[in-house]
Coordinates of C-alpha atoms in Angstrom, one line a residue:
M28 CA 30.9 16.5 22.5
T29 CA 28.5 19.2 23.7
T30 CA 25.6 18.6 26.1
T31 CA 23.1 19.1 23.2
E32 CA 24.9 16.5 21.1
K33 CA 24.9 14.0 24.0
I34 CA 21.1 14.5 24.4
N35 CA 20.6 14.2 20.7
F36 CA 22.6 10.9 20.6
S37 CA 20.4 9.5 23.4
V38 CA 17.3 10.5 21.4
G39 CA 18.9 9.2 18.2
D40 CA 19.7 5.8 19.7
A41 CA 16.1 5.3 20.8
V42 CA 14.7 6.5 17.5
K43 CA 17.1 4.4 15.4
E44 CA 16.2 1.3 17.4
G45 CA 12.5 2.0 17.2
L46 CA 12.1 2.9 13.6
T47 CA 14.3 0.1 12.2
Q48 CA 12.2 -2.7 13.7
K49 CA 9.7 -4.6 11.6
E50 CA 6.9 -3.1 13.7
K51 CA 8.0 0.5 14.2
S52 CA 7.7 2.2 17.5
L53 CA 9.0 5.2 19.4
P54 CA 9.2 5.5 23.2
S55 CA 6.6 7.7 24.8
W56 CA 9.2 9.8 26.7
L57 CA 10.0 11.5 23.4
F58 CA 6.7 13.4 23.7
Y59 CA 8.1 15.6 26.4
D60 CA 10.2 18.4 25.0
A61 CA 9.3 21.9 25.9
E62 CA 6.4 22.1 23.4
G63 CA 5.2 18.6 24.4
D64 CA 5.1 19.6 28.1
R65 CA 3.1 22.7 27.1
L66 CA 0.6 20.6 25.0
F67 CA 0.3 18.0 27.8
Q68 CA -0.7 20.8 30.2
E69 CA -3.5 21.7 27.7
I70 CA -4.5 18.1 27.6
M71 CA -4.9 17.9 31.3
N72 CA -7.3 20.9 31.2
M73 CA -9.5 19.4 28.4
P74 CA -13.1 18.5 29.4
E75 CA -12.4 15.0 27.9
Y76 CA -9.4 14.4 30.2
Y77 CA -11.0 13.3 33.4
L78 CA -7.9 12.0 35.2
T79 CA -6.6 15.2 36.9
N80 CA -9.9 16.1 38.5
C81 CA -10.7 12.5 39.6
E82 CA -7.4 12.2 41.6
Y83 CA -7.7 15.7 42.9
D84 CA -11.2 15.0 44.3
I85 CA -10.0 11.7 45.8
F86 CA -7.3 13.4 47.8
Q87 CA -9.6 16.2 48.9
K88 CA -12.2 13.8 50.2
Y89 CA -10.0 11.0 51.7
K90 CA -6.8 12.8 52.8
D91 CA -7.6 12.2 56.5
E92 CA -8.2 8.5 56.0
I93 CA -5.1 8.1 53.8
L94 CA -3.0 9.7 56.6
S95 CA -4.6 7.4 59.2
I96 CA -3.7 4.3 57.2
I97 CA -0.1 5.2 56.4
S98 CA 0.8 6.5 59.9
T99 CA -0.5 3.6 61.9
D100 CA 2.6 1.4 62.1
A101 CA 5.3 3.8 63.3
D102 CA 6.0 7.2 64.8
G103 CA 6.9 8.6 61.4
F104 CA 7.2 7.7 57.7
N105 CA 9.2 8.7 54.6
L106 CA 7.0 9.8 51.7
I107 CA 8.7 9.1 48.4
E108 CA 7.1 10.3 45.2
F109 CA 8.1 9.0 41.7
G110 CA 7.5 11.7 39.0
A111 CA 5.9 14.4 41.1
G112 CA 5.6 16.9 38.2
D113 CA 4.2 20.2 39.4
G114 CA 3.0 18.6 42.7
L115 CA -0.5 20.2 42.6
K116 CA -2.3 17.0 43.6
T117 CA 0.4 15.9 46.1
E118 CA 0.2 19.3 47.7
I119 CA -3.3 18.5 49.0
L120 CA -1.9 15.6 51.0
L121 CA 1.2 17.4 52.1
K122 CA -0.7 20.4 53.4
H123 CA -3.0 18.1 55.4
F124 CA -0.2 16.0 56.8
V125 CA 1.7 19.1 57.9
A126 CA -1.4 20.7 59.4
E127 CA -2.0 17.4 61.3
K128 CA 1.6 17.5 62.5
A129 CA 2.4 14.1 61.0
N130 CA 6.0 13.1 61.5
F131 CA 7.2 12.6 57.9
N132 CA 9.5 13.9 55.3
Y133 CA 8.8 14.3 51.6
K134 CA 11.3 13.1 49.1
P135 CA 10.3 13.6 45.4
V136 CA 12.4 11.6 43.0
D137 CA 13.2 12.7 39.4
I138 CA 16.1 12.4 37.0
S139 CA 15.6 16.1 36.1
Q140 CA 17.3 18.4 38.6
N141 CA 15.4 21.3 37.1
V142 CA 12.0 19.7 37.8
L143 CA 13.1 19.1 41.4
N144 CA 14.3 22.7 41.8
L145 CA 11.0 24.1 40.6
L146 CA 9.0 21.7 42.8
Q147 CA 11.1 22.5 45.9
E148 CA 10.8 26.2 45.3
R149 CA 7.0 26.0 44.9
M150 CA 6.5 23.7 47.9
Q151 CA 8.6 25.8 50.2
K152 CA 6.5 28.9 49.4
S153 CA 3.2 27.0 49.7
I154 CA 4.1 24.8 52.8
P155 CA 6.9 26.5 54.6
D156 CA 7.0 23.8 57.4
L157 CA 7.3 20.9 54.9
D158 CA 10.4 18.8 55.4
I159 CA 11.3 18.3 51.7
K160 CA 14.5 16.6 50.4
P161 CA 14.4 16.1 46.7
I162 CA 16.4 13.1 45.2
N163 CA 18.0 13.5 41.8
K164 CA 18.2 9.9 40.8
E165 CA 16.6 7.1 38.8
Y166 CA 13.6 5.6 40.8
F167 CA 15.2 2.4 41.9
S168 CA 18.6 3.9 42.7
A169 CA 16.8 6.4 44.9
L170 CA 15.1 3.5 46.8
D171 CA 18.5 1.8 47.3
A172 CA 20.0 5.0 48.7
L173 CA 17.0 5.6 51.0
N174 CA 17.2 2.0 52.3
A175 CA 20.8 2.5 53.3
E176 CA 19.9 5.3 55.8
R177 CA 16.2 5.2 56.8
K178 CA 14.6 3.9 60.0
N179 CA 10.9 4.7 59.5
P180 CA 8.6 3.0 57.0
M181 CA 8.5 4.1 53.4
V182 CA 5.4 5.1 51.5
V183 CA 6.0 5.3 47.7
L184 CA 3.6 7.5 45.7
F185 CA 3.1 6.7 42.0
M186 CA 0.1 8.6 41.0
G187 CA -1.7 10.0 38.0
G188 CA -2.4 6.6 36.4
N189 CA 1.3 6.5 35.3
I190 CA 1.4 2.7 35.8
G191 CA -0.9 2.6 32.7
N192 CA 2.0 3.8 30.6
F193 CA 3.4 0.2 30.8
E194 CA 1.9 -2.8 29.0
L195 CA 0.8 -5.3 31.6
P196 CA 3.9 -7.5 31.7
A197 CA 6.1 -4.4 32.1
A198 CA 3.7 -3.0 34.7
Q199 CA 4.0 -6.2 36.7
S200 CA 7.8 -6.1 36.4
F201 CA 7.8 -2.4 37.6
V202 CA 5.7 -3.1 40.6
N203 CA 7.7 -6.2 41.4
H204 CA 10.9 -4.1 41.3
I205 CA 9.5 -1.5 43.7
S206 CA 8.3 -4.2 46.0
S207 CA 11.7 -5.9 46.0
K208 CA 13.1 -2.6 47.5
L209 CA 10.5 -2.4 50.3
R210 CA 10.6 -3.8 53.8
K211 CA 7.7 -5.4 55.6
G212 CA 5.1 -2.8 56.5
D213 CA 6.2 -0.4 53.7
R214 CA 3.4 0.8 51.4
I215 CA 2.7 2.0 47.9
I216 CA -0.1 4.4 47.0
M217 CA -0.7 4.0 43.2
G218 CA -3.2 5.6 40.9
F219 CA -5.1 3.5 38.4
D220 CA -7.3 4.6 35.5
M221 CA -10.3 2.2 35.7
K222 CA -12.2 0.6 32.8
K223 CA -15.3 2.6 31.9
D224 CA -17.4 3.6 28.9
P225 CA -15.2 2.7 25.9
E226 CA -16.3 5.8 24.0
M227 CA -15.4 8.1 26.9
I228 CA -11.9 6.5 27.0
R229 CA -11.3 6.8 23.3
N230 CA -12.5 10.5 23.4
A231 CA -9.8 11.3 26.0
Y232 CA -7.2 10.3 23.3
N233 CA -9.0 11.9 20.4
D234 CA -10.5 15.1 21.6
K235 CA -12.6 17.4 19.4
Q236 CA -10.2 20.3 19.7
G237 CA -7.4 18.2 18.3
I238 CA -4.9 18.8 21.2
T239 CA -4.0 15.1 21.5
R240 CA -3.3 15.0 17.8
L241 CA -1.0 18.0 18.1
F242 CA 0.7 16.4 21.1
N243 CA 1.4 13.2 19.1
M244 CA 2.4 15.0 15.9
N245 CA 4.8 17.1 18.0
L246 CA 6.9 14.0 18.4
L247 CA 7.8 14.1 14.7
K248 CA 8.5 17.9 14.9
R249 CA 10.9 17.1 17.7
L250 CA 12.7 14.6 15.5
N251 CA 12.9 17.1 12.6
S252 CA 14.4 19.6 15.0
E253 CA 16.8 17.5 17.0
L254 CA 17.8 14.8 14.5
D255 CA 17.6 16.9 11.3
A256 CA 14.9 14.7 10.0
N257 CA 12.4 15.5 7.2
F258 CA 9.1 14.2 8.4
N259 CA 6.3 15.8 6.5
L260 CA 3.6 16.1 9.1
E261 CA 0.9 16.4 6.5
E262 CA 1.7 12.9 5.4
F263 CA 1.1 11.3 8.8
K264 CA -2.0 11.0 10.9
H265 CA -2.7 10.4 14.6
Y266 CA -4.8 7.3 15.4
P267 CA -5.8 6.1 18.9
S268 CA -7.5 2.8 19.5
Y269 CA -9.1 1.2 22.6
D270 CA -9.8 -2.5 23.3
P271 CA -12.4 -2.7 26.0
Q272 CA -11.7 -6.4 26.6
T273 CA -8.1 -6.0 27.6
G274 CA -8.4 -2.4 28.8
T275 CA -5.6 -1.3 26.5
T276 CA -5.4 2.0 24.7
K277 CA -2.8 2.5 22.0
S278 CA -1.8 5.5 20.0
F279 CA -0.2 5.4 16.6
L280 CA 1.2 7.7 14.0
I281 CA 0.3 6.4 10.5
S282 CA 2.1 7.1 7.2
Q283 CA -0.5 7.9 4.7
K284 CA 1.7 7.0 1.7
E285 CA 4.8 5.1 0.8
Q286 CA 7.7 7.3 1.6
E287 CA 11.3 7.6 2.9
V288 CA 12.3 9.8 5.8
N289 CA 15.9 10.8 6.2
L290 CA 17.3 11.4 9.7
K291 CA 20.6 13.1 9.0
F292 CA 21.9 13.4 12.5
I293 CA 21.9 9.6 13.0
N294 CA 22.7 8.9 9.3
T295 CA 19.6 6.8 8.9
T296 CA 16.9 6.6 6.2
V297 CA 13.6 4.9 7.2
H298 CA 11.2 3.5 4.6
F299 CA 7.5 3.6 5.3
K300 CA 4.9 1.6 3.4
A301 CA 1.5 3.2 2.8
W302 CA -0.6 3.0 6.1
E303 CA 2.4 1.7 8.1
L304 CA 2.1 2.4 11.8
I305 CA 4.5 3.8 14.4
H306 CA 3.3 2.8 17.9
V307 CA 4.0 5.7 20.2
E308 CA 2.0 5.2 23.4
V309 CA 0.1 2.6 25.5
S310 CA -2.4 3.5 28.2
Q311 CA -3.7 0.6 30.2
K312 CA -7.0 0.7 32.0
F313 CA -7.7 -1.6 35.0
D314 CA -10.4 -3.3 37.0
E315 CA -10.1 -4.6 40.6
D316 CA -9.2 -8.1 39.6
M317 CA -6.3 -6.8 37.5
I318 CA -5.1 -4.7 40.5
E319 CA -5.3 -7.6 42.9
T320 CA -3.3 -9.8 40.6
L321 CA -0.7 -7.0 40.1
A322 CA -0.3 -6.7 43.9
T323 CA -0.4 -10.4 44.8
R324 CA 2.3 -11.3 42.3
A325 CA 4.5 -8.5 43.8
G326 CA 4.1 -9.8 47.3
L327 CA 1.7 -6.9 48.3
K328 CA -1.7 -6.8 49.9
V329 CA -4.3 -4.3 48.8
E330 CA -5.4 -2.4 51.9
K331 CA -7.9 0.2 50.5
Y332 CA -9.4 1.5 47.3
F333 CA -10.2 5.2 47.1
Y334 CA -12.5 6.1 44.2
D335 CA -13.7 9.3 42.8
E336 CA -17.5 9.9 42.8
K337 CA -18.0 8.2 39.4
K338 CA -15.5 5.4 39.9
Y339 CA -13.5 6.5 36.9
F340 CA -10.2 6.4 38.9
A341 CA -8.8 4.7 42.0
D342 CA -5.9 5.5 44.3
V343 CA -5.0 2.2 45.9
I344 CA -2.9 1.6 49.1
M345 CA -0.9 -1.6 49.0
R346 CA 1.2 -2.9 51.9
K347 CA 4.3 -5.2 51.8

């Protein structure tokens, strides 16, 4: 079996499982093929998409206080980042830490070796004195490996509001799992998209330019390409919803008519009723009570909230 066939079978297994359920769904990681990555970069530059600038501003304003908190308990620390991406926001902290001669090493974690190679190359050009040691593992396996060899405290970065990609029970389980790998005195710095004007939140997932619609519909294009499917994109529509009581945003692809879609690569035919939904994404928004509950149940104590100027977003330091 070729590498491409192995990748397609992985995609195929997830798609077959999701589309043969009574309530159809697809995992959000399917968004991120090459075209999905490109569209997501466009989304992050939209005026409606406030998250990137919020966290960027937080790190610019509070980088000194963040370093002061995470470097108080020991002579050095290990800075572990889950899903660093292009590292643009993290670079603000890293440059400051190096300039202040903090004793630390930076260990970005990702399952994609290519992502890590690009990140390491960029950081070494931008911050030549940075001690960077990428880890090509799944998140929790990386923590296990680090625990076997480290002496200094661990600071885990999980930024960008990515915790919101989990529904609340799964978010709790994820934070619990991280906490179970930490030692007393270790910390997590986690980004949270906060509850705010419901219209503003919904607009971030339904922008006037239609970029989020293209991003969501690209998922079906990917299935057509990789699984030899015959989704007619004109017969599906993108629909986001936001519940201001729970803080939950959900995105759906909706079949506008009764139809059957054949996915030849996985030998599967999927029947859609008219106006039947495919759930493709969740994005949870938080308030301080929700964050405190998340931390307490994981055996963590919230040390500090860092907000952007408008309190749209918070980076929160939690200590084991």
